[in-house]
mmCIF file with all atom_site columns, C-alpha atoms in Angstrom:
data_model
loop_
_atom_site.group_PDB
_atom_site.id
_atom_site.type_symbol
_atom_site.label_atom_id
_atom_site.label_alt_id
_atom_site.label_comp_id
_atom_site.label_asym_id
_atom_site.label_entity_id
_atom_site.label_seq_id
_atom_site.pdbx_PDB_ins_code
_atom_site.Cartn_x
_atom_site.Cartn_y
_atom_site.Cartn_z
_atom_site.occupancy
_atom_site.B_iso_or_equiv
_atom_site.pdbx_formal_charge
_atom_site.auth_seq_id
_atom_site.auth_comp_id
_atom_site.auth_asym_id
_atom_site.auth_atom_id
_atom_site.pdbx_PDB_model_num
ATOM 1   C CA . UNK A 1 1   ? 39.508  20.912  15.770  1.00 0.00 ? 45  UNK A CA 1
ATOM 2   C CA . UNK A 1 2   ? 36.719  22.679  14.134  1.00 0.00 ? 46  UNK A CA 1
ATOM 3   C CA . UNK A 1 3   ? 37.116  20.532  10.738  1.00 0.00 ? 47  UNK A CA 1
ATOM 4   C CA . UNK A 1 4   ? 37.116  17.595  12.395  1.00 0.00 ? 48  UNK A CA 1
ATOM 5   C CA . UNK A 1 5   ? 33.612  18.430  13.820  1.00 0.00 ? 49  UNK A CA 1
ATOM 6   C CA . UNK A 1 6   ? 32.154  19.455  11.272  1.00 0.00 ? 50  UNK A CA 1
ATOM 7   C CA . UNK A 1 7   ? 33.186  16.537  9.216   1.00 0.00 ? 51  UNK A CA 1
ATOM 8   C CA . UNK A 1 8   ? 31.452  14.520  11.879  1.00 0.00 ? 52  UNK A CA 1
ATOM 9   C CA . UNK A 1 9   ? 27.955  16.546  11.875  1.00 0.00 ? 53  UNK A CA 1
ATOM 10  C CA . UNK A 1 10  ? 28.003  16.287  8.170   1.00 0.00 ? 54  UNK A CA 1
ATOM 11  C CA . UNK A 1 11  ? 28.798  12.558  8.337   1.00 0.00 ? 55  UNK A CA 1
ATOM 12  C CA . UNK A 1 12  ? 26.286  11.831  11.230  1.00 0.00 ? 56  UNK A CA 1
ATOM 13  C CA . UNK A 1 13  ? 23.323  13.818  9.216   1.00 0.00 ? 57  UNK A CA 1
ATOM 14  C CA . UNK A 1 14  ? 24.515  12.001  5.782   1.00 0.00 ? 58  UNK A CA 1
ATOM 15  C CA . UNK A 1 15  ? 24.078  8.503   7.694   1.00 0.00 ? 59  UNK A CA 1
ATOM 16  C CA . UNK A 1 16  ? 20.971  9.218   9.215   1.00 0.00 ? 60  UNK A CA 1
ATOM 17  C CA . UNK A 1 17  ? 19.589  10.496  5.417   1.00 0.00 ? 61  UNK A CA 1
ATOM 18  C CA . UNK A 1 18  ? 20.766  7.418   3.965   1.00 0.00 ? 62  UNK A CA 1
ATOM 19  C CA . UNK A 1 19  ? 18.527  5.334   6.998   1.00 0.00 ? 63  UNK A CA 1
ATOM 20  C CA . UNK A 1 20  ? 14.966  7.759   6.487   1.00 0.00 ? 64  UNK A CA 1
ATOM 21  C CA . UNK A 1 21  ? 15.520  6.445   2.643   1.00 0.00 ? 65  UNK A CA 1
ATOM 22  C CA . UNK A 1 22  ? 15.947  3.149   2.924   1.00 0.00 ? 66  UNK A CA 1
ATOM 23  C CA . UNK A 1 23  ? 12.964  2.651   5.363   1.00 0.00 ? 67  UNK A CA 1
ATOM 24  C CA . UNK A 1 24  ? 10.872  4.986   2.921   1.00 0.00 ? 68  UNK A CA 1
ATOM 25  C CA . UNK A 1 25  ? 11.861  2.175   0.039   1.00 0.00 ? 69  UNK A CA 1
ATOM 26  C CA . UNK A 1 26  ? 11.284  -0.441  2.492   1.00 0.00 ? 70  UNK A CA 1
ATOM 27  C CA . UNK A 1 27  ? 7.601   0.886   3.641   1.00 0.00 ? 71  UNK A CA 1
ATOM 28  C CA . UNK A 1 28  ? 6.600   1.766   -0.210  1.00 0.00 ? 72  UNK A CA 1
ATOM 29  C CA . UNK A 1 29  ? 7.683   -2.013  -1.164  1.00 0.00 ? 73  UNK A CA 1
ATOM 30  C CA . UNK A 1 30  ? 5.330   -3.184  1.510   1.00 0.00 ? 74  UNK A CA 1
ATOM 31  C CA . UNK A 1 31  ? 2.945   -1.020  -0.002  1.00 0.00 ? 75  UNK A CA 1
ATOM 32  C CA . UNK A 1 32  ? 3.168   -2.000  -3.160  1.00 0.00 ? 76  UNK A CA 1
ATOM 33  C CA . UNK A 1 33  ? 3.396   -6.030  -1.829  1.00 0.00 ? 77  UNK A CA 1
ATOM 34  C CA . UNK A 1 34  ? 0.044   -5.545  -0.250  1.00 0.00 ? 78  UNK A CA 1
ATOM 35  C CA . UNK A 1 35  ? -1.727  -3.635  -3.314  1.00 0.00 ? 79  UNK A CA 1
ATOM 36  C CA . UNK A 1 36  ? -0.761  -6.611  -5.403  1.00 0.00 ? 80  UNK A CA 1
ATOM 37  C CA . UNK A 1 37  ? -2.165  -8.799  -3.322  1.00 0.00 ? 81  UNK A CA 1
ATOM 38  C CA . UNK A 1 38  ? -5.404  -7.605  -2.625  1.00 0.00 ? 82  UNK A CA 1
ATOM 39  C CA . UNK A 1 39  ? -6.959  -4.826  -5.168  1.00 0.00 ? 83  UNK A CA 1
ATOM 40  C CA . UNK A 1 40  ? -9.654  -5.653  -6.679  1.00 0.00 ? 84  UNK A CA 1
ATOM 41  C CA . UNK A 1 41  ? -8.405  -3.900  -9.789  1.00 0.00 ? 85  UNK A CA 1
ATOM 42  C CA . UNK A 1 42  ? -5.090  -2.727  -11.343 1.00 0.00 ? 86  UNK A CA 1
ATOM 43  C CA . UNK A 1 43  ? -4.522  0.800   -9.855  1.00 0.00 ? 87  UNK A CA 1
ATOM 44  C CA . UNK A 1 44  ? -1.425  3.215   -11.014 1.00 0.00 ? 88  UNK A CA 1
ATOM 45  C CA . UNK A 1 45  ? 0.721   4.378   -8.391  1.00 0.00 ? 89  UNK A CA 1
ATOM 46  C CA . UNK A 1 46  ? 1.706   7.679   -9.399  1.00 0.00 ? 90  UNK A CA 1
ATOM 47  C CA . UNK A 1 47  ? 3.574   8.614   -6.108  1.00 0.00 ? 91  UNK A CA 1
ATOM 48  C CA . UNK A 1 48  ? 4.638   8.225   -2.436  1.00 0.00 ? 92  UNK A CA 1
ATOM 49  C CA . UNK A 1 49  ? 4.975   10.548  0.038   1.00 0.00 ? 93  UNK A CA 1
ATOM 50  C CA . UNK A 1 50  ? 7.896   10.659  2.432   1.00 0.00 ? 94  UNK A CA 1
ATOM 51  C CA . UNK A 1 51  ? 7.495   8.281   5.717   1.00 0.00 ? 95  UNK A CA 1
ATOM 52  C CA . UNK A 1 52  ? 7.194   10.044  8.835   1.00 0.00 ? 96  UNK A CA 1
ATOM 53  C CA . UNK A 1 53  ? 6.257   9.046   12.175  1.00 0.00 ? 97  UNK A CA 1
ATOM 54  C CA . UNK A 1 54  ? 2.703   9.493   14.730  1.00 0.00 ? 98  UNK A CA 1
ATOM 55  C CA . UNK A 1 55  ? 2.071   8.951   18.340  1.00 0.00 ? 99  UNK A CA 1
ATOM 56  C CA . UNK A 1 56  ? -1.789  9.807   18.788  1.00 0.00 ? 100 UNK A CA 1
ATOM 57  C CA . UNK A 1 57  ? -3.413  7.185   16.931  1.00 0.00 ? 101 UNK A CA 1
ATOM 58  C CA . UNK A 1 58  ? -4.989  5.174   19.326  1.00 0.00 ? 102 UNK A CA 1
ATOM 59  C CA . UNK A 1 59  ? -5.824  1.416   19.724  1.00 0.00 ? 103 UNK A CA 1
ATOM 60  C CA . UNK A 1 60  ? -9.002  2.761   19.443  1.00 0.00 ? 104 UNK A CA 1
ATOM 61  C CA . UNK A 1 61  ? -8.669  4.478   16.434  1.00 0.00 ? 105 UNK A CA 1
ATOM 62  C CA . UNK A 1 62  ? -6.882  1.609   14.945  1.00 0.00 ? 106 UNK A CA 1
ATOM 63  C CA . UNK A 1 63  ? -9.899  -0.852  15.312  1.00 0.00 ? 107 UNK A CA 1
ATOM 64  C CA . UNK A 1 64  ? -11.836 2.089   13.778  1.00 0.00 ? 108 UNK A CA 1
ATOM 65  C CA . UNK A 1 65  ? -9.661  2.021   10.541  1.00 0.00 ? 109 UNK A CA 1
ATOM 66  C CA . UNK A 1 66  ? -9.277  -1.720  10.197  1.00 0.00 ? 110 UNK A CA 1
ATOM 67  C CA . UNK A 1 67  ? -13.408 -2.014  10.540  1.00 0.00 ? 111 UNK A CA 1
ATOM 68  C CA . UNK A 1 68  ? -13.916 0.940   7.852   1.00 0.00 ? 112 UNK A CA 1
ATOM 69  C CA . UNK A 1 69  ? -10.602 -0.394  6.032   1.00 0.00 ? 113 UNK A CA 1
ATOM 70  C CA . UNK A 1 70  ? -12.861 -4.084  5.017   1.00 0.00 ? 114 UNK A CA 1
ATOM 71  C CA . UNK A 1 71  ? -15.834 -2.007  3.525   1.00 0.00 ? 115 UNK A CA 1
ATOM 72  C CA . UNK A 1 72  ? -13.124 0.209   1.313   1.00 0.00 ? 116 UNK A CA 1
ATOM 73  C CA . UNK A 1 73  ? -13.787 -1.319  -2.213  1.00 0.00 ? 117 UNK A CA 1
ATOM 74  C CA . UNK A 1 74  ? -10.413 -1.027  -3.655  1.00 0.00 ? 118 UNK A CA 1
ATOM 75  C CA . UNK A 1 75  ? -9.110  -3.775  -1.876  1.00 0.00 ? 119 UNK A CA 1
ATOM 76  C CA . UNK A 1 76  ? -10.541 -7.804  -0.790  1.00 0.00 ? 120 UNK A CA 1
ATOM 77  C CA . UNK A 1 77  ? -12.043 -8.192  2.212   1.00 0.00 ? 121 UNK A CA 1
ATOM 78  C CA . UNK A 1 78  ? -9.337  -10.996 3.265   1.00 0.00 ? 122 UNK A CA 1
ATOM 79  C CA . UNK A 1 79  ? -5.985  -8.657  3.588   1.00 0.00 ? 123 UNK A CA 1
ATOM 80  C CA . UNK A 1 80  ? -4.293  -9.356  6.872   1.00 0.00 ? 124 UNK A CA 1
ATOM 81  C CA . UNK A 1 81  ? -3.109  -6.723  8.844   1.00 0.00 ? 125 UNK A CA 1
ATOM 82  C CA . UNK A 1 82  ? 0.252   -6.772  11.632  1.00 0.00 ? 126 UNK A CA 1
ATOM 83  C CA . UNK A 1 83  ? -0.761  -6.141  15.497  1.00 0.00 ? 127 UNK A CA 1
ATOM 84  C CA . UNK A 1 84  ? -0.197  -2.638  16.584  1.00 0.00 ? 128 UNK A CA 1
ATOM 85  C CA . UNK A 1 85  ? 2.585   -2.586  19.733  1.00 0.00 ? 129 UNK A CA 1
ATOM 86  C CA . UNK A 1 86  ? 0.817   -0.977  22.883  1.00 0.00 ? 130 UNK A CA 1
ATOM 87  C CA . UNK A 1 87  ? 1.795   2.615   23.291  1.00 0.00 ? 131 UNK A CA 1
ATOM 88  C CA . UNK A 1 88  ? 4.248   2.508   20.363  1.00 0.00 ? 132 UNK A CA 1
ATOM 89  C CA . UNK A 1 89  ? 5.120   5.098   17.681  1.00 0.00 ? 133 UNK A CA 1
ATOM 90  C CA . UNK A 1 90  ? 3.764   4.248   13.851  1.00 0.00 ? 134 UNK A CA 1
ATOM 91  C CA . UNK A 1 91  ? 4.629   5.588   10.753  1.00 0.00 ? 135 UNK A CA 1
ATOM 92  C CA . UNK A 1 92  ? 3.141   6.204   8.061   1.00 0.00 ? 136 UNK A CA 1
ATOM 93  C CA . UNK A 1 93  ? 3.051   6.540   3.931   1.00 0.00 ? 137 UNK A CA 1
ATOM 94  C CA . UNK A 1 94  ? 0.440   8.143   1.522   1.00 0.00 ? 138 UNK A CA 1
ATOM 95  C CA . UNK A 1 95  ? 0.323   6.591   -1.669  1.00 0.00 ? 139 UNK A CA 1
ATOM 96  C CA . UNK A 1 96  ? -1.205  8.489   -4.342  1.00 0.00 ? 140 UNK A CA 1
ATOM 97  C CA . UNK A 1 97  ? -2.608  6.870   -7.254  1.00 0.00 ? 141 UNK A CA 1
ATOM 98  C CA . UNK A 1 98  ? -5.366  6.715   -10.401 1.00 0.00 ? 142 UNK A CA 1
ATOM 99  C CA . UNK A 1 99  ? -7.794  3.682   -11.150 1.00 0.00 ? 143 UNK A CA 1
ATOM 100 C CA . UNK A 1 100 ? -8.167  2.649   -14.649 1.00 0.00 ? 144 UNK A CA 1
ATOM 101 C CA . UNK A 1 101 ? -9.959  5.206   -17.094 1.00 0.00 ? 145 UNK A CA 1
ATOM 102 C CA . UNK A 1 102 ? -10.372 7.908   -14.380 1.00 0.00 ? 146 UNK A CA 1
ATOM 103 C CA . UNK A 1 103 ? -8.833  11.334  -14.482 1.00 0.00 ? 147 UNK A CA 1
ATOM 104 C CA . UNK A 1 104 ? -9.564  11.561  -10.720 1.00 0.00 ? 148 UNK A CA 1
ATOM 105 C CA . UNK A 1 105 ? -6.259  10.720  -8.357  1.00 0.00 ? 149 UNK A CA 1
ATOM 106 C CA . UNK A 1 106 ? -6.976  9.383   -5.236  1.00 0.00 ? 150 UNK A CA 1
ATOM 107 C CA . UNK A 1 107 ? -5.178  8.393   -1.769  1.00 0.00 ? 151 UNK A CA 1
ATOM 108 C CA . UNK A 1 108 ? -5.058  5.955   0.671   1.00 0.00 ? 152 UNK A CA 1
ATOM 109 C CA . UNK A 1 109 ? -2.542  6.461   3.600   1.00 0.00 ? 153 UNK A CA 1
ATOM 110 C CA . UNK A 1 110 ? -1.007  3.291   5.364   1.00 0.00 ? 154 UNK A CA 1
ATOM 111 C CA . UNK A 1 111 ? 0.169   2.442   9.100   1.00 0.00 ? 155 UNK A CA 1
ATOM 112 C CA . UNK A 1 112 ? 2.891   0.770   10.269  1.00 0.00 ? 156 UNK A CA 1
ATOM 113 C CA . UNK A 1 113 ? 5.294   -0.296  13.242  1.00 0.00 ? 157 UNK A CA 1
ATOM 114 C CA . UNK A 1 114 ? 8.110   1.263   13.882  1.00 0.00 ? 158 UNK A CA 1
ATOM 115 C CA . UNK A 1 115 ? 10.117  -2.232  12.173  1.00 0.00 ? 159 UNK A CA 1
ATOM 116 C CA . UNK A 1 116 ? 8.319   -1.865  9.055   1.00 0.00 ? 160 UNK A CA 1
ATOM 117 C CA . UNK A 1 117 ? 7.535   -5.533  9.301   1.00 0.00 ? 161 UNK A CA 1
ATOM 118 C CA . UNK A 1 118 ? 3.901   -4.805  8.597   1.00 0.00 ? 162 UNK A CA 1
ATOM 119 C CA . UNK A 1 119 ? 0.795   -2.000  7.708   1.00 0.00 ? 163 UNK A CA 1
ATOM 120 C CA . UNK A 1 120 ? -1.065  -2.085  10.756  1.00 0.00 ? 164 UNK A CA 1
ATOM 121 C CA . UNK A 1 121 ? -4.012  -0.341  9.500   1.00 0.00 ? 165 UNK A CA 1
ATOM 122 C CA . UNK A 1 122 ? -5.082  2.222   6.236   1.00 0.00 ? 166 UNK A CA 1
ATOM 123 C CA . UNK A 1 123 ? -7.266  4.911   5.528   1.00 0.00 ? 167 UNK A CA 1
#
């Protein structure tokens, strides 16, 4: 009886493992999609971090980043963003990367739903 449980813990936490990765390759595809689309120059992604989750940003402090997010000059000024759900947990990635001919590595850190099925706002 004790096997048997333990064989279920360890298959319950290798399932769940096997979920956090795929939505961290789904969220740094979406990423990447959306740096394609609208940098205003070839960057290098050197990394991701891992996707996690946030409850206090506010609708508030969304409007905030998507205002300050149109004046950042990495990317066009015609990127669409997805609508946040009221109330709703986000997560989040940081992608870490290097423009052309500079030593210096920046970040920018990107918002999503909780489906992945858009960035609702970066920073």
């Amino acid at each position: 009886m004790k096997h048997s449980r333990a064989y279920i813990i360890i298959g319950v936490m290798a399932l769940l493992l096997l979920a956090s990765c795929g939505q961290r390759y789904q969220a740094k595809g979406i990423v990447k999609d959306f740096v394609k689309a609208y940098a205003t120059e070839e960057i290098d992604i050197s990394d991701f971090s891992d996707l996690d989750s946030t409850k206090v940003i506010s609708d508030s402090l969304i409007l905030a980043l998507r205002d300050k997010a149109k004046s950042d000059p990495l990317f066009k000024k015609d990127f669409q963003l997805a609508d946040k759900p009221d109330g709703a947990t986000l997560l989040f990635i940081r992608m870490r990367f290097q423009l052309p001919n500079d030593t210096l590595e920046q970040s920018r850190t990107f918002y999503f739903d909780k489906d992945l099925t858009g960035i609702v706002a970066f920073k």
